[in-house]
PDB file of C-alpha atoms in Angstrom:
ATOM      1  CA  UNK L   1      -0.091   0.293  -0.015  1.00 94.00           C
ATOM      2  CA  UNK L   2       1.305   3.140  -0.988  1.00 96.00           C
ATOM      3  CA  UNK L   3      -0.130   6.762   0.502  1.00 95.00           C
ATOM      4  CA  UNK L   4       0.963  10.393  -0.680  1.00 96.00           C
ATOM      5  CA  UNK L   5      -0.984  13.179   0.669  1.00 95.00           C
ATOM      6  CA  UNK L   6       0.625  16.614   0.143  1.00 96.00           C
ATOM      7  CA  UNK L   7      -1.356  20.333   0.452  1.00 95.00           C
ATOM      8  CA  UNK L   8      -0.110  23.608   0.015  1.00 97.00           C
ATOM      9  CA  UNK L   9      -2.319  26.031   2.730  1.00 97.00           C
ATOM     10  CA  UNK L  10      -1.919  29.834   2.604  1.00 97.00           C
ATOM     11  CA  UNK L  11      -2.793  31.924   5.659  1.00 96.00           C
ATOM     12  CA  UNK L  12      -5.577  34.348   4.906  1.00 96.00           C
ATOM     13  CA  UNK L  13      -6.526  35.579   8.196  1.00 91.00           C
ATOM     14  CA  UNK L  14      -5.623  35.155  11.769  1.00 92.00           C
ATOM     15  CA  UNK L  15      -5.570  31.089  12.186  1.00 95.00           C
ATOM     16  CA  UNK L  16      -7.324  30.478   8.997  1.00 97.00           C
ATOM     17  CA  UNK L  17      -5.780  28.788   6.510  1.00 98.00           C
ATOM     18  CA  UNK L  18      -6.983  27.446   2.564  1.00 98.00           C
ATOM     19  CA  UNK L  19      -5.124  25.813  -0.153  1.00 98.00           C
ATOM     20  CA  UNK L  20      -5.137  22.820  -2.833  1.00 98.00           C
ATOM     21  CA  UNK L  21      -3.293  19.136  -2.489  1.00 97.00           C
ATOM     22  CA  UNK L  22      -3.094  15.915  -4.265  1.00 98.00           C
ATOM     23  CA  UNK L  23      -4.303  12.631  -2.690  1.00 97.00           C
ATOM     24  CA  UNK L  24      -2.884   8.964  -3.927  1.00 97.00           C
ATOM     25  CA  UNK L  25      -4.232   6.006  -2.318  1.00 96.00           C
ATOM     26  CA  UNK L  26      -2.412   2.391  -4.393  1.00 97.00           C
ATOM     27  CA  UNK L  27      -2.827  -1.184  -3.241  1.00 97.00           C
ATOM     28  CA  UNK L  28      -1.138  -3.454  -4.991  1.00 97.00           C
ATOM     29  CA  UNK L  29      -0.527  -7.383  -4.916  1.00 96.00           C
ATOM     30  CA  UNK L  30      -4.097  -7.565  -3.409  1.00 93.00           C
ATOM     31  CA  UNK L  31      -5.316 -10.717  -2.049  1.00 89.00           C
ATOM     32  CA  UNK L  32      -7.928 -11.922   0.472  1.00 86.00           C
ATOM     33  CA  UNK L  33      -8.190 -15.098   2.050  1.00 83.00           C
ATOM     34  CA  UNK L  34      -9.837 -17.157   5.443  1.00 74.00           C
ATOM     35  CA  UNK L  35     -13.248 -17.169   3.585  1.00 73.00           C
ATOM     36  CA  UNK L  36     -14.964 -20.862   2.758  1.00 67.00           C
ATOM     37  CA  UNK L  37     -17.276 -18.589   0.368  1.00 72.00           C
ATOM     38  CA  UNK L  38     -17.006 -15.551  -1.530  1.00 75.00           C
ATOM     39  CA  UNK L  39     -15.024 -12.942   0.446  1.00 80.00           C
ATOM     40  CA  UNK L  40     -15.892  -9.001   1.062  1.00 86.00           C
ATOM     41  CA  UNK L  41     -14.115  -8.037  -2.283  1.00 88.00           C
ATOM     42  CA  UNK L  42     -16.588 -10.434  -4.367  1.00 85.00           C
ATOM     43  CA  UNK L  43     -19.000  -9.293  -2.627  1.00 87.00           C
ATOM     44  CA  UNK L  44     -18.595  -5.674  -3.190  1.00 91.00           C
ATOM     45  CA  UNK L  45     -20.952  -4.094  -6.053  1.00 90.00           C
ATOM     46  CA  UNK L  46     -17.532  -2.512  -7.593  1.00 91.00           C
ATOM     47  CA  UNK L  47     -15.453  -4.898  -9.058  1.00 90.00           C
ATOM     48  CA  UNK L  48     -11.515  -4.692  -7.358  1.00 91.00           C
ATOM     49  CA  UNK L  49      -8.748  -3.920  -9.852  1.00 92.00           C
ATOM     50  CA  UNK L  50      -5.118  -4.876  -8.793  1.00 94.00           C
ATOM     51  CA  UNK L  51      -3.557  -2.250  -8.647  1.00 96.00           C
ATOM     52  CA  UNK L  52      -6.609  -0.349  -6.798  1.00 97.00           C
ATOM     53  CA  UNK L  53      -6.223   3.298  -7.389  1.00 97.00           C
ATOM     54  CA  UNK L  54      -7.421   6.146  -6.310  1.00 97.00           C
ATOM     55  CA  UNK L  55      -6.121   9.708  -7.301  1.00 98.00           C
ATOM     56  CA  UNK L  56      -7.193  13.475  -7.209  1.00 97.00           C
ATOM     57  CA  UNK L  57      -6.982  16.785  -6.240  1.00 98.00           C
ATOM     58  CA  UNK L  58      -8.048  18.293  -2.669  1.00 98.00           C
ATOM     59  CA  UNK L  59      -9.468  21.229  -1.576  1.00 98.00           C
ATOM     60  CA  UNK L  60      -8.929  22.156   2.037  1.00 97.00           C
ATOM     61  CA  UNK L  61      -9.799  24.754   4.690  1.00 98.00           C
ATOM     62  CA  UNK L  62      -7.844  24.770   8.292  1.00 97.00           C
ATOM     63  CA  UNK L  63      -7.641  26.513  11.586  1.00 97.00           C
ATOM     64  CA  UNK L  64      -5.276  26.250  13.864  1.00 97.00           C
ATOM     65  CA  UNK L  65      -4.241  28.079  17.179  1.00 97.00           C
ATOM     66  CA  UNK L  66      -1.546  25.113  18.374  1.00 93.00           C
ATOM     67  CA  UNK L  67       1.231  25.983  19.974  1.00 85.00           C
ATOM     68  CA  UNK L  68       3.347  22.798  18.821  1.00 87.00           C
ATOM     69  CA  UNK L  69       1.821  20.602  16.204  1.00 86.00           C
ATOM     70  CA  UNK L  70       3.147  17.485  17.446  1.00 82.00           C
ATOM     71  CA  UNK L  71       2.581  17.976  21.084  1.00 83.00           C
ATOM     72  CA  UNK L  72       0.105  20.835  21.412  1.00 88.00           C
ATOM     73  CA  UNK L  73       0.137  22.379  25.166  1.00 88.00           C
ATOM     74  CA  UNK L  74      -3.429  24.189  24.285  1.00 92.00           C
ATOM     75  CA  UNK L  75      -5.068  25.299  21.290  1.00 95.00           C
ATOM     76  CA  UNK L  76      -7.739  24.067  18.786  1.00 97.00           C
ATOM     77  CA  UNK L  77      -7.358  22.507  15.238  1.00 96.00           C
ATOM     78  CA  UNK L  78      -9.883  21.942  12.431  1.00 96.00           C
ATOM     79  CA  UNK L  79     -10.231  21.111   8.812  1.00 96.00           C
ATOM     80  CA  UNK L  80     -12.238  20.391   6.036  1.00 97.00           C
ATOM     81  CA  UNK L  81     -10.883  18.129   2.921  1.00 97.00           C
ATOM     82  CA  UNK L  82     -13.009  17.750  -0.215  1.00 98.00           C
ATOM     83  CA  UNK L  83     -11.361  15.236  -2.471  1.00 98.00           C
ATOM     84  CA  UNK L  84     -12.088  14.991  -6.353  1.00 98.00           C
ATOM     85  CA  UNK L  85     -10.915  11.407  -7.733  1.00 98.00           C
ATOM     86  CA  UNK L  86     -10.705  11.300 -11.298  1.00 98.00           C
ATOM     87  CA  UNK L  87      -9.709   8.600 -14.087  1.00 97.00           C
ATOM     88  CA  UNK L  88      -8.179  11.689 -15.964  1.00 97.00           C
ATOM     89  CA  UNK L  89      -5.599  11.684 -12.445  1.00 97.00           C
ATOM     90  CA  UNK L  90      -5.210   7.790 -12.776  1.00 96.00           C
ATOM     91  CA  UNK L  91      -8.080   6.859 -10.380  1.00 97.00           C
ATOM     92  CA  UNK L  92     -10.120   3.949 -10.862  1.00 96.00           C
ATOM     93  CA  UNK L  93     -13.498   5.219 -10.649  1.00 96.00           C
ATOM     94  CA  UNK L  94     -14.455   8.901 -10.521  1.00 97.00           C
ATOM     95  CA  UNK L  95     -15.903   9.723  -6.807  1.00 98.00           C
ATOM     96  CA  UNK L  96     -15.781  12.446  -4.248  1.00 98.00           C
ATOM     97  CA  UNK L  97     -15.343  12.476  -0.552  1.00 98.00           C
ATOM     98  CA  UNK L  98     -15.509  15.121   2.196  1.00 98.00           C
ATOM     99  CA  UNK L  99     -13.869  14.445   5.485  1.00 97.00           C
ATOM    100  CA  UNK L 100     -14.196  17.063   8.633  1.00 97.00           C
ATOM    101  CA  UNK L 101     -12.086  16.858  11.826  1.00 96.00           C
ATOM    102  CA  UNK L 102     -11.722  18.838  14.580  1.00 96.00           C
ATOM    103  CA  UNK L 103      -9.518  18.800  17.802  1.00 96.00           C
ATOM    104  CA  UNK L 104      -9.431  20.750  20.872  1.00 97.00           C
ATOM    105  CA  UNK L 105      -6.723  20.582  23.800  1.00 95.00           C
ATOM    106  CA  UNK L 106      -7.414  21.881  27.425  1.00 95.00           C
ATOM    107  CA  UNK L 107      -4.727  21.804  29.474  1.00 94.00           C
ATOM    108  CA  UNK L 108      -5.195  21.142  33.267  1.00 93.00           C
ATOM    109  CA  UNK L 109      -1.819  22.949  34.548  1.00 87.00           C
ATOM    110  CA  UNK L 110       0.887  25.019  32.582  1.00 77.00           C
ATOM    111  CA  UNK L 111       4.016  24.227  34.489  1.00 77.00           C
ATOM    112  CA  UNK L 112       3.932  20.116  33.075  1.00 79.00           C
ATOM    113  CA  UNK L 113       1.907  18.756  30.378  1.00 84.00           C
ATOM    114  CA  UNK L 114      -1.051  17.515  31.709  1.00 91.00           C
ATOM    115  CA  UNK L 115      -4.003  18.041  29.494  1.00 94.00           C
ATOM    116  CA  UNK L 116      -7.037  16.214  27.890  1.00 96.00           C
ATOM    117  CA  UNK L 117      -7.097  16.309  24.124  1.00 95.00           C
ATOM    118  CA  UNK L 118     -10.440  15.743  22.315  1.00 97.00           C
ATOM    119  CA  UNK L 119     -10.841  15.049  18.954  1.00 95.00           C
ATOM    120  CA  UNK L 120     -13.674  14.018  16.325  1.00 96.00           C
ATOM    121  CA  UNK L 121     -14.279  13.512  12.943  1.00 96.00           C
ATOM    122  CA  UNK L 122     -17.038  13.028  10.149  1.00 97.00           C
ATOM    123  CA  UNK L 123     -15.791  11.305   6.967  1.00 97.00           C
ATOM    124  CA  UNK L 124     -18.413  10.295   4.193  1.00 98.00           C
ATOM    125  CA  UNK L 125     -18.605   9.791   0.434  1.00 98.00           C
ATOM    126  CA  UNK L 126     -20.185  12.577  -1.750  1.00 97.00           C
ATOM    127  CA  UNK L 127     -20.978  10.983  -4.879  1.00 97.00           C
ATOM    128  CA  UNK L 128     -19.486   8.448  -7.173  1.00 96.00           C
ATOM    129  CA  UNK L 129     -18.282   4.717  -7.011  1.00 94.00           C
ATOM    130  CA  UNK L 130     -15.560   3.714  -4.533  1.00 96.00           C
ATOM    131  CA  UNK L 131     -13.153   1.440  -4.647  1.00 95.00           C
ATOM    132  CA  UNK L 132     -13.806  -1.118  -1.817  1.00 95.00           C
ATOM    133  CA  UNK L 133     -10.176  -0.963  -0.317  1.00 95.00           C
ATOM    134  CA  UNK L 134     -10.643   2.937  -0.466  1.00 96.00           C
ATOM    135  CA  UNK L 135     -14.017   3.216   1.695  1.00 96.00           C
ATOM    136  CA  UNK L 136     -14.129   5.203   5.318  1.00 96.00           C
ATOM    137  CA  UNK L 137     -12.771   2.816   7.979  1.00 94.00           C
ATOM    138  CA  UNK L 138     -11.315   2.368  11.086  1.00 92.00           C
ATOM    139  CA  UNK L 139      -7.340   3.547  11.233  1.00 90.00           C
ATOM    140  CA  UNK L 140      -7.934   4.731   7.788  1.00 91.00           C
ATOM    141  CA  UNK L 141      -8.715   8.777   7.993  1.00 90.00           C
ATOM    142  CA  UNK L 142      -7.128  10.831   6.010  1.00 87.00           C
ATOM    143  CA  UNK L 143      -5.378  13.260   8.290  1.00 80.00           C
ATOM    144  CA  UNK L 144      -2.159  13.027  10.633  1.00 71.00           C
ATOM    145  CA  UNK L 145      -2.832  11.512  14.114  1.00 67.00           C
ATOM    146  CA  UNK L 146      -3.998   7.892  14.721  1.00 75.00           C
ATOM    147  CA  UNK L 147      -7.703   7.295  15.147  1.00 83.00           C
ATOM    148  CA  UNK L 148      -9.656   4.020  15.942  1.00 86.00           C
ATOM    149  CA  UNK L 149      -6.807   2.538  18.368  1.00 87.00           C
ATOM    150  CA  UNK L 150      -8.328  -0.832  19.834  1.00 87.00           C
ATOM    151  CA  UNK L 151      -9.495  -1.652  16.318  1.00 89.00           C
ATOM    152  CA  UNK L 152      -7.591  -3.605  13.499  1.00 88.00           C
ATOM    153  CA  UNK L 153      -7.085  -1.182  10.362  1.00 87.00           C
ATOM    154  CA  UNK L 154      -9.998  -1.464   8.113  1.00 88.00           C
ATOM    155  CA  UNK L 155     -12.074  -3.558  10.873  1.00 90.00           C
ATOM    156  CA  UNK L 156     -15.416  -1.562  10.100  1.00 93.00           C
ATOM    157  CA  UNK L 157     -15.615   0.510   6.705  1.00 94.00           C
ATOM    158  CA  UNK L 158     -18.639   2.165   4.947  1.00 95.00           C
ATOM    159  CA  UNK L 159     -19.582   4.868   2.750  1.00 97.00           C
ATOM    160  CA  UNK L 160     -19.524   7.175   6.170  1.00 97.00           C
ATOM    161  CA  UNK L 161     -17.992   7.103   9.330  1.00 96.00           C
ATOM    162  CA  UNK L 162     -18.218   8.894  12.817  1.00 96.00           C
ATOM    163  CA  UNK L 163     -15.468   9.308  15.129  1.00 96.00           C
ATOM    164  CA  UNK L 164     -15.030  10.779  18.421  1.00 96.00           C
ATOM    165  CA  UNK L 165     -11.828  10.319  21.122  1.00 96.00           C
ATOM    166  CA  UNK L 166     -10.724  11.741  24.550  1.00 97.00           C
ATOM    167  CA  UNK L 167      -7.194  11.328  25.510  1.00 95.00           C
ATOM    168  CA  UNK L 168      -5.968  12.130  28.878  1.00 96.00           C
ATOM    169  CA  UNK L 169      -1.935  13.230  28.366  1.00 93.00           C
ATOM    170  CA  UNK L 170       0.618  13.198  30.965  1.00 92.00           C
ATOM    171  CA  UNK L 171       4.430  14.246  31.107  1.00 90.00           C
ATOM    172  CA  UNK L 172       6.530  11.845  33.109  1.00 90.00           C
ATOM    173  CA  UNK L 173      10.109  13.380  32.565  1.00 89.00           C
ATOM    174  CA  UNK L 174      10.838  16.552  33.154  1.00 83.00           C
ATOM    175  CA  UNK L 175      12.537  16.932  29.900  1.00 83.00           C
ATOM    176  CA  UNK L 176       8.886  15.878  28.299  1.00 78.00           C
ATOM    177  CA  UNK L 177      10.475  12.859  26.590  1.00 85.00           C
ATOM    178  CA  UNK L 178       8.268  10.063  27.859  1.00 91.00           C
ATOM    179  CA  UNK L 179       4.160  10.962  28.593  1.00 90.00           C
ATOM    180  CA  UNK L 180       1.544   8.543  29.856  1.00 93.00           C
ATOM    181  CA  UNK L 181      -1.958   8.302  27.829  1.00 93.00           C
ATOM    182  CA  UNK L 182      -5.262   6.951  28.666  1.00 96.00           C
ATOM    183  CA  UNK L 183      -8.077   7.217  26.152  1.00 95.00           C
ATOM    184  CA  UNK L 184     -11.389   6.034  25.121  1.00 96.00           C
ATOM    185  CA  UNK L 185     -12.642   5.953  21.596  1.00 96.00           C
ATOM    186  CA  UNK L 186     -16.366   5.305  19.847  1.00 96.00           C
ATOM    187  CA  UNK L 187     -16.835   4.710  16.425  1.00 95.00           C
ATOM    188  CA  UNK L 188     -19.406   3.842  13.778  1.00 96.00           C
ATOM    189  CA  UNK L 189     -19.628   3.189  10.237  1.00 96.00           C
ATOM    190  CA  UNK L 190     -23.038   3.897   8.741  1.00 97.00           C
ATOM    191  CA  UNK L 191     -25.504   1.131   7.551  1.00 95.00           C
ATOM    192  CA  UNK L 192     -24.551   0.727   3.698  1.00 93.00           C
ATOM    193  CA  UNK L 193     -25.486   3.612   1.190  1.00 93.00           C
ATOM    194  CA  UNK L 194     -26.950   5.516   3.948  1.00 96.00           C
ATOM    195  CA  UNK L 195     -25.810   8.295   6.837  1.00 97.00           C
ATOM    196  CA  UNK L 196     -28.016   6.113   9.392  1.00 97.00           C
ATOM    197  CA  UNK L 197     -25.310   5.370  12.132  1.00 97.00           C
ATOM    198  CA  UNK L 198     -26.974   2.361  14.328  1.00 95.00           C
ATOM    199  CA  UNK L 199     -24.057   0.511  15.742  1.00 95.00           C
ATOM    200  CA  UNK L 200     -21.002   2.091  17.777  1.00 96.00           C
ATOM    201  CA  UNK L 201     -18.162   0.672  18.660  1.00 94.00           C
ATOM    202  CA  UNK L 202     -15.993   1.603  22.033  1.00 95.00           C
ATOM    203  CA  UNK L 203     -11.917   1.480  22.145  1.00 94.00           C
ATOM    204  CA  UNK L 204      -9.764   1.874  25.147  1.00 95.00           C
ATOM    205  CA  UNK L 205      -6.534   1.543  26.273  1.00 95.00           C
ATOM    206  CA  UNK L 206      -3.375   2.867  28.346  1.00 95.00           C
ATOM    207  CA  UNK L 207      -0.145   3.805  26.289  1.00 91.00           C
ATOM    208  CA  UNK L 208       3.171   5.784  26.678  1.00 90.00           C
ATOM    209  CA  UNK L 209       3.416   8.939  24.345  1.00 84.00           C
ATOM    210  CA  UNK L 210       7.344  10.016  23.215  1.00 80.00           C
TER     211      UNK L 210
END
């Protein structure tokens, strides 16, 4: 699997940015095993080619008040990305998607990192036929940062996804190199070809952040 996402954004106002970009998702040597009958790829109404390619332009609007992108001590972040995949740019199908991602960092203290990090996103197909491997899915979000921790990549997928997460971050070492995190998230893949979110899955865990 090869993924290339590159955006160029220009600041237009205090903390606001707009720009365009290019996005590529390229799967090759595709094989599905472990099924006595037809697998997911054969059941999906759009034939899966090998390689499976989605390629297109993106339009982006972003808002960013974080003091540090990698380890924000506070602030907010928002981005909305409209992606237009076209056969003219090498995509297997013509289709468009919308991805909206919002994050908020709430500090408990200023002397040492001890904060609550909140994140939510909505990801949906707007129009067109999407290759199976490129549908919205868990651990597949087209943005920086890990999402859907506790779930296998692609475990749940559909034409639309909702996701929310709360994470407590605490700095363990005085230099900030090592920190402790506890998190809980909830995600839902819609009933296929709808915007109805009936089933919700919950993940939680503890980890080390460097």
